[in-house]
PDB file of C-alpha atoms and ligand atoms in Angstrom:
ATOM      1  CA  UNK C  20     -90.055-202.019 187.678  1.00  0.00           C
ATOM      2  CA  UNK C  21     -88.558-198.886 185.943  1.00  0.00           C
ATOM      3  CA  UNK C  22     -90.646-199.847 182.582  1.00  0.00           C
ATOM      4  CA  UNK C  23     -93.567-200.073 185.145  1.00  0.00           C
ATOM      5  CA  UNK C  24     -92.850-196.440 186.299  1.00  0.00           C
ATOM      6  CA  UNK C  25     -92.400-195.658 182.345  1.00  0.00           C
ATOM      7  CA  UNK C  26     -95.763-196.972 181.235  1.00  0.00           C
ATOM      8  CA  UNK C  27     -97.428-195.084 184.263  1.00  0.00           C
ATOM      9  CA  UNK C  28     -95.627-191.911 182.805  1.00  0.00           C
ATOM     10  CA  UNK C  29     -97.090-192.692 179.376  1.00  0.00           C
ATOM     11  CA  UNK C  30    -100.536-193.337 180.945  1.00  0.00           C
ATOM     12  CA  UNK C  31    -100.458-190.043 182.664  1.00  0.00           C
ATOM     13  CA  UNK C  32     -99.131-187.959 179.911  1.00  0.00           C
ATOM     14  CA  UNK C  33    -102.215-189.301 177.887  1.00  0.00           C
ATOM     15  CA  UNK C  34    -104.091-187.675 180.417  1.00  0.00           C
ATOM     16  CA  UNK C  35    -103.492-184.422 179.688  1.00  0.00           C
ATOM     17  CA  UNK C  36    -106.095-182.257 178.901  1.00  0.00           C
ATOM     18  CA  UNK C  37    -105.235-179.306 176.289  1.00  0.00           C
ATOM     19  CA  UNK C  38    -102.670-179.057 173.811  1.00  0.00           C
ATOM     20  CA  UNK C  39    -100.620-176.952 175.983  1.00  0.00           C
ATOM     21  CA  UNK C  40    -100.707-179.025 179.402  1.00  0.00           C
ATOM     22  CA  UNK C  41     -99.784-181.957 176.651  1.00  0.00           C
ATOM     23  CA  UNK C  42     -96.814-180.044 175.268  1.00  0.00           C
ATOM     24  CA  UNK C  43     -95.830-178.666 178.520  1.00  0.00           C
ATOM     25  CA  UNK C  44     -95.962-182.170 179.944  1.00  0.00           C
ATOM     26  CA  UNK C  45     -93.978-183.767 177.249  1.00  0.00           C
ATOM     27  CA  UNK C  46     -91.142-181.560 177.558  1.00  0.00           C
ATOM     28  CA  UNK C  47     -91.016-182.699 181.342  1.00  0.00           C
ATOM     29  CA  UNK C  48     -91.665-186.324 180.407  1.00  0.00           C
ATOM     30  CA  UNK C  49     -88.432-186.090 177.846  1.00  0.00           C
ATOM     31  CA  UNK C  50     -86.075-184.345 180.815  1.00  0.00           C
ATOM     32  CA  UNK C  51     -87.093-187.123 183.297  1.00  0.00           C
ATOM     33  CA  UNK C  52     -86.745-190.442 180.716  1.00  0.00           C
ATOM     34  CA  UNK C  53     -84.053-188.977 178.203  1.00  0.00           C
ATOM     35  CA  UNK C  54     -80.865-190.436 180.068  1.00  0.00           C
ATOM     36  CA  UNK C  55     -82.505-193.483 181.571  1.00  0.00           C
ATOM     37  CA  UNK C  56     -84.279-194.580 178.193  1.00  0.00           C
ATOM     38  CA  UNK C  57     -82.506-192.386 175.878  1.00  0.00           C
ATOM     39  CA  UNK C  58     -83.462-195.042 172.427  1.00  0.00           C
ATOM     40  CA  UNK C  59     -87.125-195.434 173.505  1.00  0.00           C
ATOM     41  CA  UNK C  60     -87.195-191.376 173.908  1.00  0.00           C
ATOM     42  CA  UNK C  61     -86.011-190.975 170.695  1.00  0.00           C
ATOM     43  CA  UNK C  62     -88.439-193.553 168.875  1.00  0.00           C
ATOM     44  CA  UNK C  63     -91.271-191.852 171.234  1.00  0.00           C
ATOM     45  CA  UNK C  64     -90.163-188.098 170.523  1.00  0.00           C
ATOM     46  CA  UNK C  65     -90.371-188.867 166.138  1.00  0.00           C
ATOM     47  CA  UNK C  66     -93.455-191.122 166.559  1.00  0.00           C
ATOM     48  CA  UNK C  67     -95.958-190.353 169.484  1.00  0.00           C
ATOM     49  CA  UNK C  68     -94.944-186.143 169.930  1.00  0.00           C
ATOM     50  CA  UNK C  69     -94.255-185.195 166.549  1.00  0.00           C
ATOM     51  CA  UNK C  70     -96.087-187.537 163.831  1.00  0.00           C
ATOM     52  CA  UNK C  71     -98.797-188.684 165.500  1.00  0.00           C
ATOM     53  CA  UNK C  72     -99.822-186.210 168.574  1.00  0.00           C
ATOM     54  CA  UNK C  73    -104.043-186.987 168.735  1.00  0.00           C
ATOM     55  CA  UNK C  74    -103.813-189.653 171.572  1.00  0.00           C
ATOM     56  CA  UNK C  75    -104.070-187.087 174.547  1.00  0.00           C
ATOM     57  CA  UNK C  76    -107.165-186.142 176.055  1.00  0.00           C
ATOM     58  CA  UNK C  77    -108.395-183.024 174.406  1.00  0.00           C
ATOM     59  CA  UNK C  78    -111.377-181.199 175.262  1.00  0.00           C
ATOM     60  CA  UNK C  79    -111.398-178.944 172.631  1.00  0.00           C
ATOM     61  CA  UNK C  80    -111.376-182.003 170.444  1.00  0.00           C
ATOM     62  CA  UNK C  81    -114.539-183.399 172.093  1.00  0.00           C
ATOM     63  CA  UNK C  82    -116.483-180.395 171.967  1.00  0.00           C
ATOM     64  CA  UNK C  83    -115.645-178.140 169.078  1.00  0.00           C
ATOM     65  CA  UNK C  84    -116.553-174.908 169.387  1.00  0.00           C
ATOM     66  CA  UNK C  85    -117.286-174.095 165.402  1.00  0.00           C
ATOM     67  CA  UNK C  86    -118.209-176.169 162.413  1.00  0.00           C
ATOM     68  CA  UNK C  87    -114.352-175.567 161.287  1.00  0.00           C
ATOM     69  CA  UNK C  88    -112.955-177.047 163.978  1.00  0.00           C
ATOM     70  CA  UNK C  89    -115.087-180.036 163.625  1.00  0.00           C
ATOM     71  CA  UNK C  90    -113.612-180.394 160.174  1.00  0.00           C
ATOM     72  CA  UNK C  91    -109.694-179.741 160.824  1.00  0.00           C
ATOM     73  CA  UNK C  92    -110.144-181.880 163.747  1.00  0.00           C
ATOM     74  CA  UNK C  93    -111.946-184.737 162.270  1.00  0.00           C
ATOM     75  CA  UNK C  94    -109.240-184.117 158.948  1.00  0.00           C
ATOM     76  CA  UNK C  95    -106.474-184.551 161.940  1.00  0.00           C
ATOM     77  CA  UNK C  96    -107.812-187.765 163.682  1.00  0.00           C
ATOM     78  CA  UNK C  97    -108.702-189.658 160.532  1.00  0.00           C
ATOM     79  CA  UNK C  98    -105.011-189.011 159.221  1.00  0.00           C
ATOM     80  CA  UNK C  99    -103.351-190.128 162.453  1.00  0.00           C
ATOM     81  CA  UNK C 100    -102.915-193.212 164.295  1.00  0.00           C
ATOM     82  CA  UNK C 101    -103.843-193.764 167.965  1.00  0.00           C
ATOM     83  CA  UNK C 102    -102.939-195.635 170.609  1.00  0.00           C
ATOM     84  CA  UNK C 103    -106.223-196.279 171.597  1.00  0.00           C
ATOM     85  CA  UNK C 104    -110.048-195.571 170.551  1.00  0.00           C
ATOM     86  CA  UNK C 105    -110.937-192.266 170.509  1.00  0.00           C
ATOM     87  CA  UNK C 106    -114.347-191.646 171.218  1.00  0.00           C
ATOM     88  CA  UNK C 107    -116.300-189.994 167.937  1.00  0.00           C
ATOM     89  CA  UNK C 108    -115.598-186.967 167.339  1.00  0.00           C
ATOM     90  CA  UNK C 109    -118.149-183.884 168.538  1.00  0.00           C
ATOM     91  CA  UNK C 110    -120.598-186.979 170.101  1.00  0.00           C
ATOM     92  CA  UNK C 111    -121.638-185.136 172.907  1.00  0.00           C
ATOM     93  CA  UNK C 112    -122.541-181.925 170.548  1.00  0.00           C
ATOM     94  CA  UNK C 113    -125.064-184.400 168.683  1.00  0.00           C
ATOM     95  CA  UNK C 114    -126.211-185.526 171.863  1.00  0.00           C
ATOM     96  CA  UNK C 115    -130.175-183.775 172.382  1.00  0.00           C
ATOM     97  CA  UNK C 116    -129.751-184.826 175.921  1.00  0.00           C
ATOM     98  CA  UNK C 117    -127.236-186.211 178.138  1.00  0.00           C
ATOM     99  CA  UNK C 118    -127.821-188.848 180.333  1.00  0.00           C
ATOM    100  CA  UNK C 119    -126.584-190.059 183.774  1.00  0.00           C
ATOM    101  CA  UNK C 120    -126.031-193.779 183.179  1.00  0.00           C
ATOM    102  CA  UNK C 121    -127.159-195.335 186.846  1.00  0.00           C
ATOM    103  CA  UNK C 122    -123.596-196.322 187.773  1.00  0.00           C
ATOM    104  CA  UNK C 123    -122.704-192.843 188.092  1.00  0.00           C
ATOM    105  CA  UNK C 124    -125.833-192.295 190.505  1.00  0.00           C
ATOM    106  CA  UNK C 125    -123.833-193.838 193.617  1.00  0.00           C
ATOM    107  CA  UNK C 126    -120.411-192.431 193.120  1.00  0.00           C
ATOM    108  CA  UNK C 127    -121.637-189.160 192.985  1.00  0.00           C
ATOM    109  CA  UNK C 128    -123.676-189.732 195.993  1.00  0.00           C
ATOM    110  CA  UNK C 129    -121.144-190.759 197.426  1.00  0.00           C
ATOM    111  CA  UNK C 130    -118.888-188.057 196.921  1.00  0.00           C
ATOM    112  CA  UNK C 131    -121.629-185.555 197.995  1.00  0.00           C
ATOM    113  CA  UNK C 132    -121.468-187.389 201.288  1.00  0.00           C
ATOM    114  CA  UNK C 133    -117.855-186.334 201.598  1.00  0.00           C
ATOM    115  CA  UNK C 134    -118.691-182.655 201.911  1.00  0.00           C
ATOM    116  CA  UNK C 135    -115.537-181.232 200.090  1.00  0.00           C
ATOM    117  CA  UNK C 136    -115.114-177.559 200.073  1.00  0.00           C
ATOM    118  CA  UNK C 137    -115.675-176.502 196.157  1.00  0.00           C
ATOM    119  CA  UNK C 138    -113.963-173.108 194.969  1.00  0.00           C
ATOM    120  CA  UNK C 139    -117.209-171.317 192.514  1.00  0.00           C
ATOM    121  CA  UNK C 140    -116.647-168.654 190.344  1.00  0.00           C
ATOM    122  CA  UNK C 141    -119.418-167.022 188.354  1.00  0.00           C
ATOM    123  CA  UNK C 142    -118.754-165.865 184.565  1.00  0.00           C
ATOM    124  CA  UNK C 143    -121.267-164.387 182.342  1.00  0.00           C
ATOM    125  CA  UNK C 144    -122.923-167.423 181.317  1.00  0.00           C
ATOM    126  CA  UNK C 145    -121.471-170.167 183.465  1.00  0.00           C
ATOM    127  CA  UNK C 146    -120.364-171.160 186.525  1.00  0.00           C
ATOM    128  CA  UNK C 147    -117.332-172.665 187.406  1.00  0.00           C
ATOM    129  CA  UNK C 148    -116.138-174.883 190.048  1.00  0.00           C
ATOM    130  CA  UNK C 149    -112.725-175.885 191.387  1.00  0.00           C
ATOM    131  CA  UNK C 150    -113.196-179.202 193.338  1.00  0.00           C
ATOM    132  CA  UNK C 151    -110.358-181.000 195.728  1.00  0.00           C
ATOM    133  CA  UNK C 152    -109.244-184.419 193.985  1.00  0.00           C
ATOM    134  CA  UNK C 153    -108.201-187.336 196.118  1.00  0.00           C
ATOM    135  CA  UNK C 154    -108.300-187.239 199.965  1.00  0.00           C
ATOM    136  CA  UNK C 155    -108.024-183.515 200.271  1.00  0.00           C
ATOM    137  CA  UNK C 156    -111.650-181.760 201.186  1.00  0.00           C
ATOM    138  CA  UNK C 157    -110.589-178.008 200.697  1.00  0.00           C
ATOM    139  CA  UNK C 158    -107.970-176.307 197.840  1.00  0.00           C
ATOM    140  CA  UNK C 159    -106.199-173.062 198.077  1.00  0.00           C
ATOM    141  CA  UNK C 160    -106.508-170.232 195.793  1.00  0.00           C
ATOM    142  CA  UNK C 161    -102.627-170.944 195.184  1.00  0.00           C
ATOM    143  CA  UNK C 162    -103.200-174.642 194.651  1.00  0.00           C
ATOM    144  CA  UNK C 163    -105.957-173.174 191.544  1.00  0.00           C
ATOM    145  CA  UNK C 164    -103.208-170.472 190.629  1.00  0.00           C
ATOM    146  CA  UNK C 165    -100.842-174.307 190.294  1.00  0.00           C
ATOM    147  CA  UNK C 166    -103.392-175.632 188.030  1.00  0.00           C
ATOM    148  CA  UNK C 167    -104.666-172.548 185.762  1.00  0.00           C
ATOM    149  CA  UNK C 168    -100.742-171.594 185.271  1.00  0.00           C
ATOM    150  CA  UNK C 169     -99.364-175.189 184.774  1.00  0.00           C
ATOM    151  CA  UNK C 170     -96.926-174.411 187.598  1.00  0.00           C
ATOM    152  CA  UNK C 171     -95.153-177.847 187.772  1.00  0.00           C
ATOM    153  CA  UNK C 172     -91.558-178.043 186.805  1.00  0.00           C
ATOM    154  CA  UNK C 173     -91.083-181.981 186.497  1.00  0.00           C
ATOM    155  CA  UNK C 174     -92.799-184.838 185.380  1.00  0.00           C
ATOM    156  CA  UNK C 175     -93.205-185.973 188.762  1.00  0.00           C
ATOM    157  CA  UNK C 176     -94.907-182.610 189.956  1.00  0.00           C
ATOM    158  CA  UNK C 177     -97.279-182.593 186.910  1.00  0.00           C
ATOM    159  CA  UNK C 178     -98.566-185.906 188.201  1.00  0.00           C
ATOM    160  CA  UNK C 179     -99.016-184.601 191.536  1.00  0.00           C
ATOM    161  CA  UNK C 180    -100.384-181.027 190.676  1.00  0.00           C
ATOM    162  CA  UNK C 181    -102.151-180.870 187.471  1.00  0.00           C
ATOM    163  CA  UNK C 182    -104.723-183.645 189.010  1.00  0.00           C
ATOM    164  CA  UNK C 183    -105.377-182.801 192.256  1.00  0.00           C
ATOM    165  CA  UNK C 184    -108.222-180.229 191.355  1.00  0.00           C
ATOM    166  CA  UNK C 185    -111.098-180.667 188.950  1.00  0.00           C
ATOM    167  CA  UNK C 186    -112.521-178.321 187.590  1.00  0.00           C
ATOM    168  CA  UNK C 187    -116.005-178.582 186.573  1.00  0.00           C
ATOM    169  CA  UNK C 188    -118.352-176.054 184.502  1.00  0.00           C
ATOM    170  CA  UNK C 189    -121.782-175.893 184.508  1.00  0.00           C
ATOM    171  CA  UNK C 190    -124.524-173.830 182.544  1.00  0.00           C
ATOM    172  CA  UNK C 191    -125.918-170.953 184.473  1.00  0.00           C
ATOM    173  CA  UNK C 192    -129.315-172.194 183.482  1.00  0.00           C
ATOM    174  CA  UNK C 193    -129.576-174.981 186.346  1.00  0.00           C
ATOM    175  CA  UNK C 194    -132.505-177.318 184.020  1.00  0.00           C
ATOM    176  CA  UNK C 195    -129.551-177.530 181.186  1.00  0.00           C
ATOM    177  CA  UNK C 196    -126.799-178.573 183.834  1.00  0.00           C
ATOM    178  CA  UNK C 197    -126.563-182.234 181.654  1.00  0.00           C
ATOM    179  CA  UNK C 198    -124.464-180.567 179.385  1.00  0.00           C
ATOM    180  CA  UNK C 199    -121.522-179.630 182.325  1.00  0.00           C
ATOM    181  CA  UNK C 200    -118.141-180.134 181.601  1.00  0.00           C
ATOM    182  CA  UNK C 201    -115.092-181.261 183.575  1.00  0.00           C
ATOM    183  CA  UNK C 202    -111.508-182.382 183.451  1.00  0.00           C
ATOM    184  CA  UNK C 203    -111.635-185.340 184.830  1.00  0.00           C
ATOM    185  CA  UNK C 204    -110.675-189.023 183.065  1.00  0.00           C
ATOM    186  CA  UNK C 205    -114.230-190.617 183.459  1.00  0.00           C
ATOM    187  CA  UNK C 206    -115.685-187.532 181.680  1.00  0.00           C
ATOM    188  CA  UNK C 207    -113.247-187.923 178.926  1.00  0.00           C
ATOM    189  CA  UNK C 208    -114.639-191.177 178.194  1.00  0.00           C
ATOM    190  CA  UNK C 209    -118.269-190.849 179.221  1.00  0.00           C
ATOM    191  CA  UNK C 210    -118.797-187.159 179.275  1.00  0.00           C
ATOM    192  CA  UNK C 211    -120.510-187.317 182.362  1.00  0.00           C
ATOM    193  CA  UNK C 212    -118.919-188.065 185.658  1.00  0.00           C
ATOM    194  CA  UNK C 213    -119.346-187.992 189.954  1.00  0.00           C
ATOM    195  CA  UNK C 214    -118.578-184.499 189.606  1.00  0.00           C
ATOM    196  CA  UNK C 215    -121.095-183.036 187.596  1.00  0.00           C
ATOM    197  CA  UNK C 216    -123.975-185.266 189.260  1.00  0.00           C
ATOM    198  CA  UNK C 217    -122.416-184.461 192.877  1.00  0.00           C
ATOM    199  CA  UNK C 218    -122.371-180.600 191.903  1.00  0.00           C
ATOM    200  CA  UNK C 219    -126.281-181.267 190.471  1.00  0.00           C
ATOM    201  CA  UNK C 220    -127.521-183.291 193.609  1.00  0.00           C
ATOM    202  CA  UNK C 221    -125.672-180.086 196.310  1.00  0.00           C
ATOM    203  CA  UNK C 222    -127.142-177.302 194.270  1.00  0.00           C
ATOM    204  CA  UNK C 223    -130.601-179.251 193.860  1.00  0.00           C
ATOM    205  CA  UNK C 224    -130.601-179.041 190.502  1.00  0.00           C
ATOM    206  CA  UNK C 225    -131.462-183.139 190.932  1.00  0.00           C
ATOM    207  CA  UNK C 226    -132.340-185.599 193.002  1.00  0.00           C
ATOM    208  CA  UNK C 227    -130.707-188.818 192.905  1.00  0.00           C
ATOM    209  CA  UNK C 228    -132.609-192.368 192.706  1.00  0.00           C
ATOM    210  CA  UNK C 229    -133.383-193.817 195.625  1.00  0.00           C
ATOM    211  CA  UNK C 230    -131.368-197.315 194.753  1.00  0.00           C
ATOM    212  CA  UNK C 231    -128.274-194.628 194.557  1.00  0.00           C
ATOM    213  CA  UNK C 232    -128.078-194.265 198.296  1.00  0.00           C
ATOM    214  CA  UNK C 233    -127.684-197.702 199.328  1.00  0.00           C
ATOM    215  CA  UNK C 234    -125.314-197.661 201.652  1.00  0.00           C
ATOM    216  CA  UNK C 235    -122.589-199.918 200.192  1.00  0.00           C
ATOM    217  CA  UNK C 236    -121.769-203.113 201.446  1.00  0.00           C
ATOM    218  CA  UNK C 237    -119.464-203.446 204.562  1.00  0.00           C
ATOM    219  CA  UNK C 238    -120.588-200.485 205.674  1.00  0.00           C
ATOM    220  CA  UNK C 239    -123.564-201.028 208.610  1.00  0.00           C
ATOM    221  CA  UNK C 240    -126.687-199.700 207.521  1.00  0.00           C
ATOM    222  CA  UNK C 241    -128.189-197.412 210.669  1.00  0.00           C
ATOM    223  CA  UNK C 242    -131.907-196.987 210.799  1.00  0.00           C
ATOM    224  CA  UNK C 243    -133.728-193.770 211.970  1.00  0.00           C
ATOM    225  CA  UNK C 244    -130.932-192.157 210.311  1.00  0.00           C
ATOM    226  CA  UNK C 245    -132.083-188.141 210.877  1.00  0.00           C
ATOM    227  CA  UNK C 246    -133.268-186.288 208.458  1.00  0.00           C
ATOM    228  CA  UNK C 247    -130.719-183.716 209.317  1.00  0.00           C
ATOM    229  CA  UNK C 248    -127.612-185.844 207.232  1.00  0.00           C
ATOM    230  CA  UNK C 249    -129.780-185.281 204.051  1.00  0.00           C
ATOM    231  CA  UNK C 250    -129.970-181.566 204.353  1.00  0.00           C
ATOM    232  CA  UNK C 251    -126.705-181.227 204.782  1.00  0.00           C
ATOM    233  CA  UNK C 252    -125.792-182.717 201.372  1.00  0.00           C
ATOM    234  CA  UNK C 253    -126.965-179.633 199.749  1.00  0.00           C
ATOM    235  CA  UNK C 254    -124.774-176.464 199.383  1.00  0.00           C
ATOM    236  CA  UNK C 255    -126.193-173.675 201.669  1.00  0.00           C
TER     237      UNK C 255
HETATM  238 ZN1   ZN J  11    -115.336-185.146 186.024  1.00  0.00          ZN
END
């Protein structure tokens, strides 16, 4: 059981999205394990923190911003072991266009059915969005202060706070809104993800198939369904 809880640590930590949530949260994940599993720590601390630190989720290291950091950062991945498959380097950067692989279609249909409040905030040539994660449908402008700041003090609280908001951002130029980015795990591996589509299908910026609103089995399927429920999927 407490390996269980260790692994799920582990499995979180990998989650973290920047080199300074990842340091931040390793410092945390050493307070919480260091007495319990203080010869594991050790072997973790020299192996997976300090020799070999590529097998977080990085965004930076997904979409580098300059021809430089391509380099280093390819230079740093081929030199270093990882725990797991690491997508290609830069791959979405090489990508002409994006696509929106039809399983995503649904989920983010789905999720634009559930009508969450979504914090925007327009910068010069973007726009971002802070989105609620799990069963909450609105977020406080403290709750985004928690996640901008990295306000968690344990490993326990960075599970719970750092992702229970995601934060998407999208071109200002609605036709190029394919190439939005969020923080999510299922854009990490896909770069495209429920959250990007959702935001695309409430700001009509796209229309999803028609196979995408299926209502899923066990539900019952109502007919005459108004009109109305459609509108109301899209933002103002
Ligand atoms: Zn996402």
């Amino acid at each position: 059981m407490e390996q269980g809880d260790l692994i799920e640590d582990i499995d979180a930590l990998q989650l973290a999205q920047s080199e300074q949530i990842f340091t931040k949260a390793s410092n945390r994940f050493i307070r919480k394990w260091n007495r319990k599993e203080s010869t594991f720590i050790e072997y973790f601390q020299k192996e997976w923190l300090t020799s070999h630190r590529g097998w977080y989720e990085d965004i930076q290291q997904l979409t580098p911003s300059t021809n430089n950091d391509l380099e280093s950062n390819n230079k740093v991945i081929k030199d270093e072991n990882t725990f797991r498959e690491r997508l290609p380097l830069g791959l979405k950067q090489f990508h002409d266009e994006q696509t929106v692989t039809l399983d995503i279609w649904p989920s983010s249909y789905q999720w634009v059915k559930l009508d969450k409040s979504v914090v925007s905030i327009e910068l010069e040539n973007e726009i971002e969005f802070y989105i609620p994660g799990g069963q909450q449908l609105s977020i406080s402008k403290n709750e985004i202060d928690v996640m901008k700041k990295l306000k968690w003090y344990s490993f326990d609280q960075y599970k719970a706070k750092a992702f229970n908001i995601w934060h998407v951002i999208l071109p200002m130029d609605s036709a190029k809104w394919l190439n939005g980015q969020c923080n999510c795990p299922v854009y990490f591996k896909k770069f495209m993800c429920k959250y990007i589509v959702g935001l695309a299908i409430r700001l009509n910026y796209c229309k999803p198939p028609p196979a995408a609103k299926n209502i899923p089995i066990g539900e019952k399927r109502r007919r005459d369904r108004p009109s109305k429920a459609k509108k109301a999927l899209l933002i103002q």
